[in-house]
CSV table of C-alpha atoms and ligand atoms in Angstrom, one decimal:
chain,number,residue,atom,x,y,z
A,1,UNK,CA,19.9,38.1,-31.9
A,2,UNK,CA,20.6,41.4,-33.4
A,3,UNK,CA,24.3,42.5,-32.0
A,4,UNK,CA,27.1,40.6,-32.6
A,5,UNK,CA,28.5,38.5,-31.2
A,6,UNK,CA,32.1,39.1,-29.4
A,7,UNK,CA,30.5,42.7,-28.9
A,8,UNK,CA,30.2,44.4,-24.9
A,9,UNK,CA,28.9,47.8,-24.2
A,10,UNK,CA,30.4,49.9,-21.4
A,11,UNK,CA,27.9,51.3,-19.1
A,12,UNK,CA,27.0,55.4,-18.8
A,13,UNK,CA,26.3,56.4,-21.6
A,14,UNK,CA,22.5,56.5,-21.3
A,15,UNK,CA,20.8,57.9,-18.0
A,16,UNK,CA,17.9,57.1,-16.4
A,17,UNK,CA,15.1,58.6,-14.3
A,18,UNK,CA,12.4,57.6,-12.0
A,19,UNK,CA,9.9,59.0,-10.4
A,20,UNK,CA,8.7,62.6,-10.4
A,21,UNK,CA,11.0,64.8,-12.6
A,22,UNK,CA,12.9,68.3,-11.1
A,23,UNK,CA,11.1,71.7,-11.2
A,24,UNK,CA,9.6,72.5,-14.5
A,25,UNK,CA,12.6,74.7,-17.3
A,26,UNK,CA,10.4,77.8,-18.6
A,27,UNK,CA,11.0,77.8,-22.0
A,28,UNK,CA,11.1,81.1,-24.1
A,29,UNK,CA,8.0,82.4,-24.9
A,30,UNK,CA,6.3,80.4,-22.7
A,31,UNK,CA,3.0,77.8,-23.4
A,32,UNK,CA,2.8,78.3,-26.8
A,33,UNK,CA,6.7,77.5,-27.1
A,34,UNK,CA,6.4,74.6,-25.3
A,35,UNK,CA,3.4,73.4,-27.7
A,36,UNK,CA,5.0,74.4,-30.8
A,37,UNK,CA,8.5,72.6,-29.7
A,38,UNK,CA,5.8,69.7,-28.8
A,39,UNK,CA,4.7,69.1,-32.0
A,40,UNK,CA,7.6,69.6,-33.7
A,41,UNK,CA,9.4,66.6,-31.3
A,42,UNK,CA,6.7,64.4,-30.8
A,43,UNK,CA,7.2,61.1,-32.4
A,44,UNK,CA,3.8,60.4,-32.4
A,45,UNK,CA,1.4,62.5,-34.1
A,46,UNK,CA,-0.9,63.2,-31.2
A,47,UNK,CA,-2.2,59.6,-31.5
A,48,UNK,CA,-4.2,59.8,-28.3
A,49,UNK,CA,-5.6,62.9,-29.1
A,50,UNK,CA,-4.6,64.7,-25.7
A,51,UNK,CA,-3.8,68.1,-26.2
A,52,UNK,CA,-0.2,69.0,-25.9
A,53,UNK,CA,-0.1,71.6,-23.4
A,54,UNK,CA,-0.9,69.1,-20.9
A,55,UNK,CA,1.7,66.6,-21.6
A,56,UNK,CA,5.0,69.0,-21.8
A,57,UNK,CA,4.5,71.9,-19.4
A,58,UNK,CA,6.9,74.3,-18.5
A,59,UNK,CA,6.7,74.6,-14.9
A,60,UNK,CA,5.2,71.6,-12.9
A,61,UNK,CA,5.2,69.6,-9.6
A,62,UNK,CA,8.6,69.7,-7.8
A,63,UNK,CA,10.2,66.5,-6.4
A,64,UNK,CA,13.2,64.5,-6.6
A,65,UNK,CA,14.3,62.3,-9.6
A,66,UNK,CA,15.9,59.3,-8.8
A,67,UNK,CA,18.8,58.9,-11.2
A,68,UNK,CA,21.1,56.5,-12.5
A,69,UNK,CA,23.1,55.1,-15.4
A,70,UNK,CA,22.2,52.1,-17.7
A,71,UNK,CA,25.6,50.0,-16.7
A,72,UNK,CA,27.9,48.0,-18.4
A,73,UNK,CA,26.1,45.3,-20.7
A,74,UNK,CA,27.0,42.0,-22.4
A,75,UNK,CA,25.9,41.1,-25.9
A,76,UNK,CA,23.2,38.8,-24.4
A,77,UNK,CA,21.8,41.5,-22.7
A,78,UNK,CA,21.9,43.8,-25.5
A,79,UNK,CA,19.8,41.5,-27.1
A,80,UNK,CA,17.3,40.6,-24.5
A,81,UNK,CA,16.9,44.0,-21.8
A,82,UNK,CA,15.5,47.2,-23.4
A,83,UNK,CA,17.6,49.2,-20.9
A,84,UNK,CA,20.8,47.3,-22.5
A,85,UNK,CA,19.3,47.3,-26.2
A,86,UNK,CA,19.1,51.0,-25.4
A,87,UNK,CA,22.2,51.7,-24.4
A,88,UNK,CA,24.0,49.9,-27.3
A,89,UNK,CA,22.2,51.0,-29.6
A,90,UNK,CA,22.8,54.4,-28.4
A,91,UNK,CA,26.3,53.6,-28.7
A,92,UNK,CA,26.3,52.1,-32.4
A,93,UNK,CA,24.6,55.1,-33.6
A,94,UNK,CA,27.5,57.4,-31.6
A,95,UNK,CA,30.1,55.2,-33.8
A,96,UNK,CA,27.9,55.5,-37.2
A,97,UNK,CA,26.9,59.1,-37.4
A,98,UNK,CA,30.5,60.0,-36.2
A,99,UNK,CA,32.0,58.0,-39.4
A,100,UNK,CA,29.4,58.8,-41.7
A,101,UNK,CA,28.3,62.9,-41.0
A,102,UNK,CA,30.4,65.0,-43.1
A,103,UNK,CA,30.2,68.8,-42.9
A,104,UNK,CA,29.0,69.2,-39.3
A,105,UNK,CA,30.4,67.7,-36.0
A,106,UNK,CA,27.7,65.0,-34.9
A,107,UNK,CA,28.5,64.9,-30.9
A,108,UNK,CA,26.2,63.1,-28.7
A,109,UNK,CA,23.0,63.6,-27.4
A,110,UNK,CA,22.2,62.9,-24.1
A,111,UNK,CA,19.9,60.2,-23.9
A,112,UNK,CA,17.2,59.6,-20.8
A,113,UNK,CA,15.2,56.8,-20.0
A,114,UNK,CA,12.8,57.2,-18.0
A,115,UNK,CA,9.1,56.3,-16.1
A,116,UNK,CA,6.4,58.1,-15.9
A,117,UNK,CA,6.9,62.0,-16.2
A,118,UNK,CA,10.2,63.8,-16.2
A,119,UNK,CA,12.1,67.3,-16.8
A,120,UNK,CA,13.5,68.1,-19.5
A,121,UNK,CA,14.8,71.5,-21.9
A,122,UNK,CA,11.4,71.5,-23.2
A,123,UNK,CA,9.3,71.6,-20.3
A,124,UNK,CA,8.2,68.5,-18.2
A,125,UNK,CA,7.5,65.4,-20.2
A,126,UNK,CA,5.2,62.6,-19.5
A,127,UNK,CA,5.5,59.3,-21.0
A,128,UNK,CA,2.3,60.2,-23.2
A,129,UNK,CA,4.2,62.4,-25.3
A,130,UNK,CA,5.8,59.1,-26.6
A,131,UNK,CA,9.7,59.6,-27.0
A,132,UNK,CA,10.9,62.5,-28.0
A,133,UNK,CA,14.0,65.0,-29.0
A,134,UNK,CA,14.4,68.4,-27.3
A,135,UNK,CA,16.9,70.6,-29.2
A,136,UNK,CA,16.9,72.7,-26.4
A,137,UNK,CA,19.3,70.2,-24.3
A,138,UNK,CA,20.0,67.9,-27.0
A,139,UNK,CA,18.5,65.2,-25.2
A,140,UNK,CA,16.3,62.3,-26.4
A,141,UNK,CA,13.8,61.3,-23.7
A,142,UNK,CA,11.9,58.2,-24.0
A,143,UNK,CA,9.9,56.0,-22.1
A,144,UNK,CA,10.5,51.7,-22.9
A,145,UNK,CA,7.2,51.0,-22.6
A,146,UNK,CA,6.6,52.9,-25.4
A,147,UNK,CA,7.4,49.7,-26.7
A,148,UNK,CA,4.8,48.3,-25.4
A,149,UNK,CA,2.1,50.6,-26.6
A,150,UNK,CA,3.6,50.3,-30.1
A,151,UNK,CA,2.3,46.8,-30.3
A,152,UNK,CA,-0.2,46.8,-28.5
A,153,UNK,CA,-1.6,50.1,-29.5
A,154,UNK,CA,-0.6,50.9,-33.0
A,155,UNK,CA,-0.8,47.5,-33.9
A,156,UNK,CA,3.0,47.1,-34.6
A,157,UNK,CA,4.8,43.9,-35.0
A,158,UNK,CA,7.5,45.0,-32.6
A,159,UNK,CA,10.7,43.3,-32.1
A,160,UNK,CA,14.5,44.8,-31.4
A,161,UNK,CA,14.8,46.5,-35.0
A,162,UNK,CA,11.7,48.4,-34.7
A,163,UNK,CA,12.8,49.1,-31.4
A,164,UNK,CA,16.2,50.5,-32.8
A,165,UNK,CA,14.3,52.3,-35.4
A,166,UNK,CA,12.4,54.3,-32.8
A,167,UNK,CA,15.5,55.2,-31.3
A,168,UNK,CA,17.5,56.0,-34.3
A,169,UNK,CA,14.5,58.4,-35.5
A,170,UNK,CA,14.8,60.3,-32.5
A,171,UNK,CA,19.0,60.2,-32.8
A,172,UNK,CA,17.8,61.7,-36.6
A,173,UNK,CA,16.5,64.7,-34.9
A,174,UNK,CA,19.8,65.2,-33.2
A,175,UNK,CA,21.7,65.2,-36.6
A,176,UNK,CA,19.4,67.9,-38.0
A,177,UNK,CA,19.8,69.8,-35.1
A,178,UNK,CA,23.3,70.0,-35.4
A,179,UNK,CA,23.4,70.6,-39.1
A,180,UNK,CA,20.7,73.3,-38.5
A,181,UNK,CA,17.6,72.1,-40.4
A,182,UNK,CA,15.6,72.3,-37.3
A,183,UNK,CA,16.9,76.0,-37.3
A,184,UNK,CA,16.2,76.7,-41.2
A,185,UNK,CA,12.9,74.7,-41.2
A,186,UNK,CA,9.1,76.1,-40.8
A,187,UNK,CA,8.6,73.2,-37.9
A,188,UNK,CA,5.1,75.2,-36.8
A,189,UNK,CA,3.1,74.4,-40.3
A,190,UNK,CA,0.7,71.1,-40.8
A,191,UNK,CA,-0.1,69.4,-44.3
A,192,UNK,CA,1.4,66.8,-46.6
A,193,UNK,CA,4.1,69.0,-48.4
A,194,UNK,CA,5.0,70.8,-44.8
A,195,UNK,CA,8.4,71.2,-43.5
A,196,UNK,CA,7.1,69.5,-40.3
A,197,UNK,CA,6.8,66.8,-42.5
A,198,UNK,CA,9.9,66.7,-44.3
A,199,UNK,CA,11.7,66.8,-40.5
A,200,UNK,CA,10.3,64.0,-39.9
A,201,UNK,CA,10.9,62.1,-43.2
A,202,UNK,CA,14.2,62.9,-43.5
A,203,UNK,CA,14.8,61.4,-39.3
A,204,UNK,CA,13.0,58.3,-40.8
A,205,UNK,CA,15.6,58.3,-43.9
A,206,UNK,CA,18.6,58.6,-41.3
A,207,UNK,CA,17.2,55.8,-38.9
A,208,UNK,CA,17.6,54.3,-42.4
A,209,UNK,CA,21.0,55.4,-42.4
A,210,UNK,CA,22.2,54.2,-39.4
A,211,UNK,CA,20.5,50.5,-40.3
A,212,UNK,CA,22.3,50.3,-43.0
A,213,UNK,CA,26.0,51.1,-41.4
A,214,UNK,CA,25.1,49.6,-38.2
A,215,UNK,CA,26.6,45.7,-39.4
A,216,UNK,CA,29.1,47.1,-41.0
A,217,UNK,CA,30.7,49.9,-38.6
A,218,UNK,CA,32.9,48.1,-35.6
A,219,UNK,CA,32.8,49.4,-32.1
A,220,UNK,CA,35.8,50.9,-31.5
A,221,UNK,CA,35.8,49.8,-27.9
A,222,UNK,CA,35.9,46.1,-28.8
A,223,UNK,CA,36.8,45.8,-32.8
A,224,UNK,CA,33.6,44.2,-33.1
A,225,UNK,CA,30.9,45.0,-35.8
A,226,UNK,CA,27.5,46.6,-33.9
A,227,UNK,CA,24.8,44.5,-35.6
A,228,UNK,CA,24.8,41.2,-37.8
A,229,UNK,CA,23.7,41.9,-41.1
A,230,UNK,CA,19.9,42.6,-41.1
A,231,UNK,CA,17.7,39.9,-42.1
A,232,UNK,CA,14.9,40.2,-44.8
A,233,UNK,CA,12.5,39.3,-41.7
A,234,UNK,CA,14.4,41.8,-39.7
A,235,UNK,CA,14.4,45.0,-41.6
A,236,UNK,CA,10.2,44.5,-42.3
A,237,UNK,CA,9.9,44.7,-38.6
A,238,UNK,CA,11.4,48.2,-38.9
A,239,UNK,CA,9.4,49.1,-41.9
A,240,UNK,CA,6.4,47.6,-40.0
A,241,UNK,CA,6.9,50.2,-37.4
A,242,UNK,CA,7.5,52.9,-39.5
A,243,UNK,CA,4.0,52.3,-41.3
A,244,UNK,CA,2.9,52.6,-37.9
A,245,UNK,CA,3.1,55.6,-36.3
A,246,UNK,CA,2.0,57.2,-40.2
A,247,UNK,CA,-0.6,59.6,-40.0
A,248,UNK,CA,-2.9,58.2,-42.5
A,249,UNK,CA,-2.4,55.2,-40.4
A,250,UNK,CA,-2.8,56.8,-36.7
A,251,UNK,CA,-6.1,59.2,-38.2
A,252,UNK,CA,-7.4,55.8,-39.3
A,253,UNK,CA,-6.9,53.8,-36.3
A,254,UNK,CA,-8.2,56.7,-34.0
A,255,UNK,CA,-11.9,56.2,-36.3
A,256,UNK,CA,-11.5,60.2,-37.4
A,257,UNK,CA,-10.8,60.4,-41.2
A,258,UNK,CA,-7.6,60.9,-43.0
A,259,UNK,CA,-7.1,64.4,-43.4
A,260,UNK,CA,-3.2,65.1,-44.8
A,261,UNK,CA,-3.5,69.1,-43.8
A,262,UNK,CA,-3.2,68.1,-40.3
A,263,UNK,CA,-0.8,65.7,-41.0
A,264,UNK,CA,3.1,66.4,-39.3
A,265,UNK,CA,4.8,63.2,-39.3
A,266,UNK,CA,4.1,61.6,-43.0
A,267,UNK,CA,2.0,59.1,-44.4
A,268,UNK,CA,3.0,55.3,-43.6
A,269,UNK,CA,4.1,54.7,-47.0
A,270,UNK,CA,6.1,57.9,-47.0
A,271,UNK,CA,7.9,56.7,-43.4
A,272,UNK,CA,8.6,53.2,-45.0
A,273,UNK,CA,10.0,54.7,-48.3
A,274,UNK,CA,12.4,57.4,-46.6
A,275,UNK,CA,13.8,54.8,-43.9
A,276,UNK,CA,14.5,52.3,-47.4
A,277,UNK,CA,16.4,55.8,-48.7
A,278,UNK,CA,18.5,56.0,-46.3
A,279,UNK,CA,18.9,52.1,-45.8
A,280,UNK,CA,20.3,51.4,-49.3
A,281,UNK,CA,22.5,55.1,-49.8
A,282,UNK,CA,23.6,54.5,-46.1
A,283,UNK,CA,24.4,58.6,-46.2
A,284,UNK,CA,22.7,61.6,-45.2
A,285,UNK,CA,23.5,63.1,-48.4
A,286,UNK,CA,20.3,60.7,-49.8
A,287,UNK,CA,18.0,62.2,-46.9
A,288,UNK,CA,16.9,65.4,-48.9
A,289,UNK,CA,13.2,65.9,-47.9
A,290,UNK,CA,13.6,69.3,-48.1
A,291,UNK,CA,14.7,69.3,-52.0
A,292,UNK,CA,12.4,67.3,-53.7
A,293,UNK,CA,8.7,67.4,-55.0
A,294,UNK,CA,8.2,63.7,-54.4
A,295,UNK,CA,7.8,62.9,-50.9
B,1,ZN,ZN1,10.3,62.7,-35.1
Protein backbone atom coordinates (compact mmCIF):
# COMPACT_ATOMS: atom_id res chain seq x y z
CA UNK A 1 0.00 0.00 0.00
CA UNK A 2 1.41 3.21 -1.06
CA UNK A 3 -1.74 5.84 -1.14
CA UNK A 4 -3.49 6.54 1.62
CA UNK A 5 -5.98 5.54 2.88
CA UNK A 6 -9.43 7.64 2.83
CA UNK A 7 -7.88 8.84 -0.62
CA UNK A 8 -10.20 8.48 -4.29
CA UNK A 9 -9.04 9.69 -7.60
CA UNK A 10 -11.57 11.05 -10.13
CA UNK A 11 -11.25 9.61 -13.45
CA UNK A 12 -9.99 11.72 -16.84
CA UNK A 13 -7.21 12.94 -16.15
CA UNK A 14 -4.98 10.40 -18.00
CA UNK A 15 -5.98 9.05 -21.58
CA UNK A 16 -5.39 6.13 -23.15
CA UNK A 17 -4.80 4.58 -26.55
CA UNK A 18 -4.98 1.36 -28.37
CA UNK A 19 -4.22 0.11 -31.23
CA UNK A 20 -2.57 1.75 -34.27
CA UNK A 21 -1.96 5.52 -33.62
CA UNK A 22 -3.38 8.60 -36.11
CA UNK A 23 -1.36 9.74 -39.21
CA UNK A 24 2.21 10.54 -38.38
CA UNK A 25 2.80 14.89 -37.08
CA UNK A 26 5.92 16.02 -39.35
CA UNK A 27 8.03 17.64 -37.08
CA UNK A 28 10.31 20.63 -38.09
CA UNK A 29 13.14 19.78 -39.79
CA UNK A 30 12.21 16.56 -40.40
CA UNK A 31 14.21 12.89 -39.49
CA UNK A 32 16.86 14.34 -37.91
CA UNK A 33 14.42 16.47 -35.63
CA UNK A 34 12.65 13.63 -34.80
CA UNK A 35 15.98 11.70 -33.79
CA UNK A 36 17.46 14.49 -31.99
CA UNK A 37 13.99 15.20 -29.92
CA UNK A 38 14.37 11.16 -29.52
CA UNK A 39 17.24 11.21 -27.72
CA UNK A 40 16.79 13.97 -25.86
CA UNK A 41 13.15 12.31 -24.44
CA UNK A 42 14.01 8.86 -24.34
CA UNK A 43 14.01 7.54 -20.89
CA UNK A 44 16.09 4.85 -21.78
CA UNK A 45 19.36 5.35 -23.18
CA UNK A 46 18.90 3.32 -26.34
CA UNK A 47 19.10 0.09 -24.24
CA UNK A 48 18.06 -2.16 -27.05
CA UNK A 49 20.28 -0.68 -29.29
CA UNK A 50 17.60 -0.08 -32.19
CA UNK A 51 18.25 2.96 -33.87
CA UNK A 52 15.95 5.75 -33.20
CA UNK A 53 14.70 6.76 -36.43
CA UNK A 54 12.78 3.64 -36.50
CA UNK A 55 11.05 3.95 -33.31
CA UNK A 56 9.62 7.77 -33.51
CA UNK A 57 8.93 8.53 -37.19
CA UNK A 58 7.27 11.40 -38.40
CA UNK A 59 4.87 10.14 -40.77
CA UNK A 60 3.62 6.44 -40.53
CA UNK A 61 0.75 3.98 -41.04
CA UNK A 62 -2.66 5.57 -40.80
CA UNK A 63 -5.48 4.01 -38.74
CA UNK A 64 -7.73 4.65 -36.03
CA UNK A 65 -6.84 4.89 -32.24
CA UNK A 66 -9.18 3.64 -29.95
CA UNK A 67 -9.35 6.03 -27.09
CA UNK A 68 -10.42 6.43 -23.74
CA UNK A 69 -9.97 7.77 -20.24
CA UNK A 70 -8.42 5.93 -17.15
CA UNK A 71 -11.91 6.41 -14.91
CA UNK A 72 -12.56 7.13 -11.58
CA UNK A 73 -10.37 4.97 -9.06
CA UNK A 74 -10.57 3.84 -5.40
CA UNK A 75 -7.46 3.76 -3.12
CA UNK A 76 -7.42 -0.02 -3.47
CA UNK A 77 -7.13 0.26 -6.95
CA UNK A 78 -4.58 2.85 -6.93
CA UNK A 79 -2.59 0.50 -5.18
CA UNK A 80 -3.11 -2.68 -7.13
CA UNK A 81 -4.01 -1.54 -11.23
CA UNK A 82 -1.15 0.29 -13.12
CA UNK A 83 -3.86 2.21 -15.12
CA UNK A 84 -5.21 3.49 -11.52
CA UNK A 85 -1.60 3.79 -9.97
CA UNK A 86 -1.10 5.90 -13.14
CA UNK A 87 -3.70 8.04 -12.92
CA UNK A 88 -3.15 9.06 -9.22
CA UNK A 89 -0.06 9.38 -9.42
CA UNK A 90 -0.52 11.61 -12.22
CA UNK A 91 -2.72 13.49 -9.97
CA UNK A 92 -0.42 13.75 -6.77
CA UNK A 93 2.30 15.07 -8.86
CA UNK A 94 -0.49 17.87 -10.46
CA UNK A 95 -1.05 18.82 -6.57
CA UNK A 96 2.83 18.83 -5.68
CA UNK A 97 4.56 20.63 -8.45
CA UNK A 98 1.56 23.19 -8.35
CA UNK A 99 2.40 23.89 -4.45
CA UNK A 100 5.93 23.60 -4.73
CA UNK A 101 7.10 25.37 -8.41
CA UNK A 102 7.85 28.92 -7.79
CA UNK A 103 8.71 31.30 -10.63
CA UNK A 104 7.00 29.49 -13.53
CA UNK A 105 3.34 28.22 -13.86
CA UNK A 106 3.63 24.28 -13.70
CA UNK A 107 0.17 23.37 -15.70
CA UNK A 108 -0.44 19.79 -16.68
CA UNK A 109 0.82 17.69 -19.14
CA UNK A 110 -1.23 15.55 -20.86
CA UNK A 111 -0.53 12.12 -20.08
CA UNK A 112 -1.21 8.94 -22.59
CA UNK A 113 -1.17 5.44 -21.92
CA UNK A 114 -0.96 3.43 -24.38
CA UNK A 115 -0.15 -0.23 -26.41
CA UNK A 116 1.79 -0.83 -28.83
CA UNK A 117 2.68 2.27 -31.14
CA UNK A 118 0.92 5.58 -31.06
CA UNK A 119 0.96 9.41 -32.39
CA UNK A 120 2.23 11.84 -30.80
CA UNK A 121 4.01 15.78 -31.17
CA UNK A 122 7.11 14.06 -31.86
CA UNK A 123 6.38 11.73 -34.49
CA UNK A 124 4.83 8.20 -33.98
CA UNK A 125 6.04 6.33 -30.97
CA UNK A 126 6.26 2.67 -30.34
CA UNK A 127 6.42 1.12 -27.04
CA UNK A 128 10.28 0.53 -27.67
CA UNK A 129 11.10 3.96 -27.11
CA UNK A 130 10.21 3.19 -23.43
CA UNK A 131 8.14 6.18 -22.02
CA UNK A 132 8.78 9.34 -22.91
CA UNK A 133 8.09 13.33 -22.78
CA UNK A 134 7.46 15.34 -26.03
CA UNK A 135 7.73 19.05 -25.44
CA UNK A 136 6.26 19.53 -28.53
CA UNK A 137 2.52 18.63 -27.02
CA UNK A 138 3.51 18.52 -23.57
CA UNK A 139 2.48 15.09 -23.39
CA UNK A 140 4.05 12.07 -21.52
CA UNK A 141 3.54 8.88 -23.44
CA UNK A 142 4.18 5.61 -21.87
CA UNK A 143 3.57 2.21 -22.30
CA UNK A 144 2.78 -0.02 -18.60
CA UNK A 145 4.50 -2.78 -19.64
CA UNK A 146 7.42 -0.89 -19.54
CA UNK A 147 7.05 -2.11 -16.22
CA UNK A 148 7.41 -5.15 -17.10
CA UNK A 149 10.60 -4.92 -19.04
CA UNK A 150 12.09 -2.88 -16.17
CA UNK A 151 12.23 -6.04 -14.17
CA UNK A 152 12.57 -8.32 -16.26
CA UNK A 153 15.02 -6.65 -18.54
CA UNK A 154 17.09 -4.27 -16.56
CA UNK A 155 17.03 -6.40 -13.75
CA UNK A 156 15.00 -3.97 -11.52
CA UNK A 157 13.38 -4.84 -8.34
CA UNK A 158 10.14 -3.12 -9.34
CA UNK A 159 7.35 -2.43 -7.21
CA UNK A 160 4.78 0.85 -7.14
CA UNK A 161 7.55 3.45 -6.07
CA UNK A 162 9.76 2.60 -8.85
CA UNK A 163 6.87 2.70 -10.82
CA UNK A 164 5.99 6.29 -9.61
CA UNK A 165 9.50 7.21 -10.06
CA UNK A 166 9.33 6.43 -13.75
CA UNK A 167 6.44 8.50 -14.01
CA UNK A 168 7.52 11.38 -11.95
CA UNK A 169 10.97 11.48 -14.16
CA UNK A 170 9.00 11.97 -17.17
CA UNK A 171 6.53 14.65 -15.24
CA UNK A 172 10.44 16.22 -14.44
CA UNK A 173 10.67 16.84 -18.07
CA UNK A 174 7.53 18.73 -18.11
CA UNK A 175 8.75 21.15 -15.32
CA UNK A 176 11.82 21.95 -17.30
CA UNK A 177 9.97 22.47 -20.18
CA UNK A 178 7.97 25.00 -18.66
CA UNK A 179 10.79 26.78 -16.91
CA UNK A 180 12.71 26.65 -20.23
CA UNK A 181 15.79 24.43 -19.57
CA UNK A 182 14.84 22.22 -22.34
CA UNK A 183 14.86 25.59 -24.36
CA UNK A 184 18.30 26.96 -22.83
CA UNK A 185 19.99 23.48 -22.77
CA UNK A 186 22.53 21.81 -25.55
CA UNK A 187 20.02 18.47 -25.50
CA UNK A 188 21.97 17.22 -28.93
CA UNK A 189 25.60 16.59 -27.11
CA UNK A 190 26.66 13.02 -25.54
CA UNK A 191 29.40 12.55 -22.57
CA UNK A 192 29.50 12.60 -18.86
CA UNK A 193 29.55 16.41 -18.20
CA UNK A 194 26.77 16.99 -21.15
CA UNK A 195 23.69 19.05 -20.89
CA UNK A 196 21.83 15.86 -22.10
CA UNK A 197 22.95 14.61 -19.04
CA UNK A 198 22.25 17.24 -16.61
CA UNK A 199 18.40 17.17 -18.18
CA UNK A 200 18.15 14.11 -17.18
CA UNK A 201 19.79 14.36 -13.72
CA UNK A 202 18.02 17.18 -12.72
CA UNK A 203 14.20 15.09 -13.90
CA UNK A 204 15.73 12.34 -11.56
CA UNK A 205 16.33 15.07 -8.67
CA UNK A 206 12.61 16.31 -9.19
CA UNK A 207 11.08 12.65 -9.28
CA UNK A 208 12.94 13.09 -5.96
CA UNK A 209 11.12 16.09 -5.39
CA UNK A 210 7.85 14.99 -5.78
CA UNK A 211 8.70 11.68 -3.36
CA UNK A 212 9.46 13.67 -0.95
CA UNK A 213 6.10 16.06 -0.94
CA UNK A 214 3.93 13.34 -2.12
CA UNK A 215 2.92 12.03 1.92
CA UNK A 216 2.85 15.21 2.95
CA UNK A 217 0.71 17.33 0.20
CA UNK A 218 -3.30 16.48 0.53
CA UNK A 219 -5.44 16.06 -2.42
CA UNK A 220 -7.50 18.81 -2.65
CA UNK A 221 -10.36 16.77 -3.91
CA UNK A 222 -10.69 14.62 -0.81
CA UNK A 223 -8.38 16.42 2.04
CA UNK A 224 -6.48 13.38 2.07
CA UNK A 225 -2.62 13.15 2.02
CA UNK A 226 -1.41 11.38 -1.57
CA UNK A 227 1.03 8.80 -0.27
CA UNK A 228 1.87 7.26 3.39
CA UNK A 229 5.15 8.22 4.43
CA UNK A 230 7.78 6.29 2.36
CA UNK A 231 9.26 3.37 3.92
CA UNK A 232 13.07 2.71 4.14
CA UNK A 233 12.21 -0.54 1.97
CA UNK A 234 10.14 1.69 -0.20
CA UNK A 235 12.29 4.47 -1.25
CA UNK A 236 15.36 1.69 -2.19
CA UNK A 237 12.91 0.29 -4.72
CA UNK A 238 12.97 3.81 -6.34
CA UNK A 239 16.67 4.15 -6.02
CA UNK A 240 16.90 0.52 -7.35
CA UNK A 241 15.27 1.71 -10.46
CA UNK A 242 17.02 4.63 -10.84
CA UNK A 243 20.52 2.59 -10.79
CA UNK A 244 18.71 0.89 -13.46
CA UNK A 245 18.23 2.48 -16.45
CA UNK A 246 22.09 4.22 -15.70
CA UNK A 247 24.23 4.10 -18.59
CA UNK A 248 27.19 2.57 -16.98
CA UNK A 249 24.69 0.11 -15.99
CA UNK A 250 22.54 -0.39 -19.40
CA UNK A 251 26.35 -0.34 -21.48
CA UNK A 252 27.16 -3.10 -19.09
CA UNK A 253 24.24 -5.20 -19.20
CA UNK A 254 24.03 -4.87 -23.17
CA UNK A 255 27.95 -6.77 -22.96
CA UNK A 256 29.48 -3.44 -24.87
CA UNK A 257 31.88 -1.51 -22.55
CA UNK A 258 31.18 1.49 -20.51
CA UNK A 259 32.01 4.32 -22.50
CA UNK A 260 30.68 7.84 -20.52
CA UNK A 261 31.14 9.95 -24.06
CA UNK A 262 28.17 8.29 -25.35
CA UNK A 263 26.55 8.47 -22.27
CA UNK A 264 22.96 10.90 -22.15
CA UNK A 265 21.12 9.83 -19.25
CA UNK A 266 23.87 9.54 -16.29
CA UNK A 267 25.63 6.98 -14.50
CA UNK A 268 23.46 4.79 -11.95
CA UNK A 269 25.13 6.24 -9.03
CA UNK A 270 24.60 9.72 -10.48
CA UNK A 271 20.58 8.83 -11.04
CA UNK A 272 20.39 7.49 -7.39
CA UNK A 273 22.32 10.58 -5.88
CA UNK A 274 20.15 13.29 -7.76
CA UNK A 275 16.68 11.52 -6.98
CA UNK A 276 18.12 11.53 -2.90
CA UNK A 277 18.72 15.59 -3.76
CA UNK A 278 15.65 16.24 -4.45
CA UNK A 279 14.11 13.66 -1.98
CA UNK A 280 15.53 15.35 1.24
CA UNK A 281 15.38 19.46 -0.13
CA UNK A 282 11.87 18.51 -1.48
CA UNK A 283 12.36 21.81 -3.95
CA UNK A 284 13.44 22.32 -7.30
CA UNK A 285 15.60 25.01 -6.16
CA UNK A 286 18.11 21.80 -4.91
CA UNK A 287 17.89 20.34 -8.61
CA UNK A 288 20.82 22.43 -10.14
CA UNK A 289 22.62 20.02 -12.57
CA UNK A 290 23.26 22.70 -14.73
CA UNK A 291 25.38 24.77 -11.96
CA UNK A 292 27.69 22.58 -10.49
CA UNK A 293 31.01 20.64 -11.28
CA UNK A 294 30.01 17.59 -9.24
CA UNK A 295 27.57 15.61 -10.95
ZN1 LIG B 1 14.37 11.50 -19.10
Amino acid sequence: MTFQEGGSFEGGRVGTRRGVGGKGIAIGGGGIGAVLVTLLVMFLANQTGTDPNQLLNPGGVGGAAQEDVVGDCTVEQANTDRQCRLSATIQSLDAVWAGTLTGADAGQPAVWSFEGSTSTGCGNATSAVGPFYCPTDQSIYLDLGFFDQLTSQLGATGGPLAEEYVVAHEYGHHIQQVTGVMDRADRGGTGAESDSVRVELQADCYAGVWAGNAATTVDPDTGVTFLEPITQDELATALDAASAVGDDRIQAGSGGGVNPETWTHGSSAQRQKWFMVGYDAKKAAACDTFGTDDL
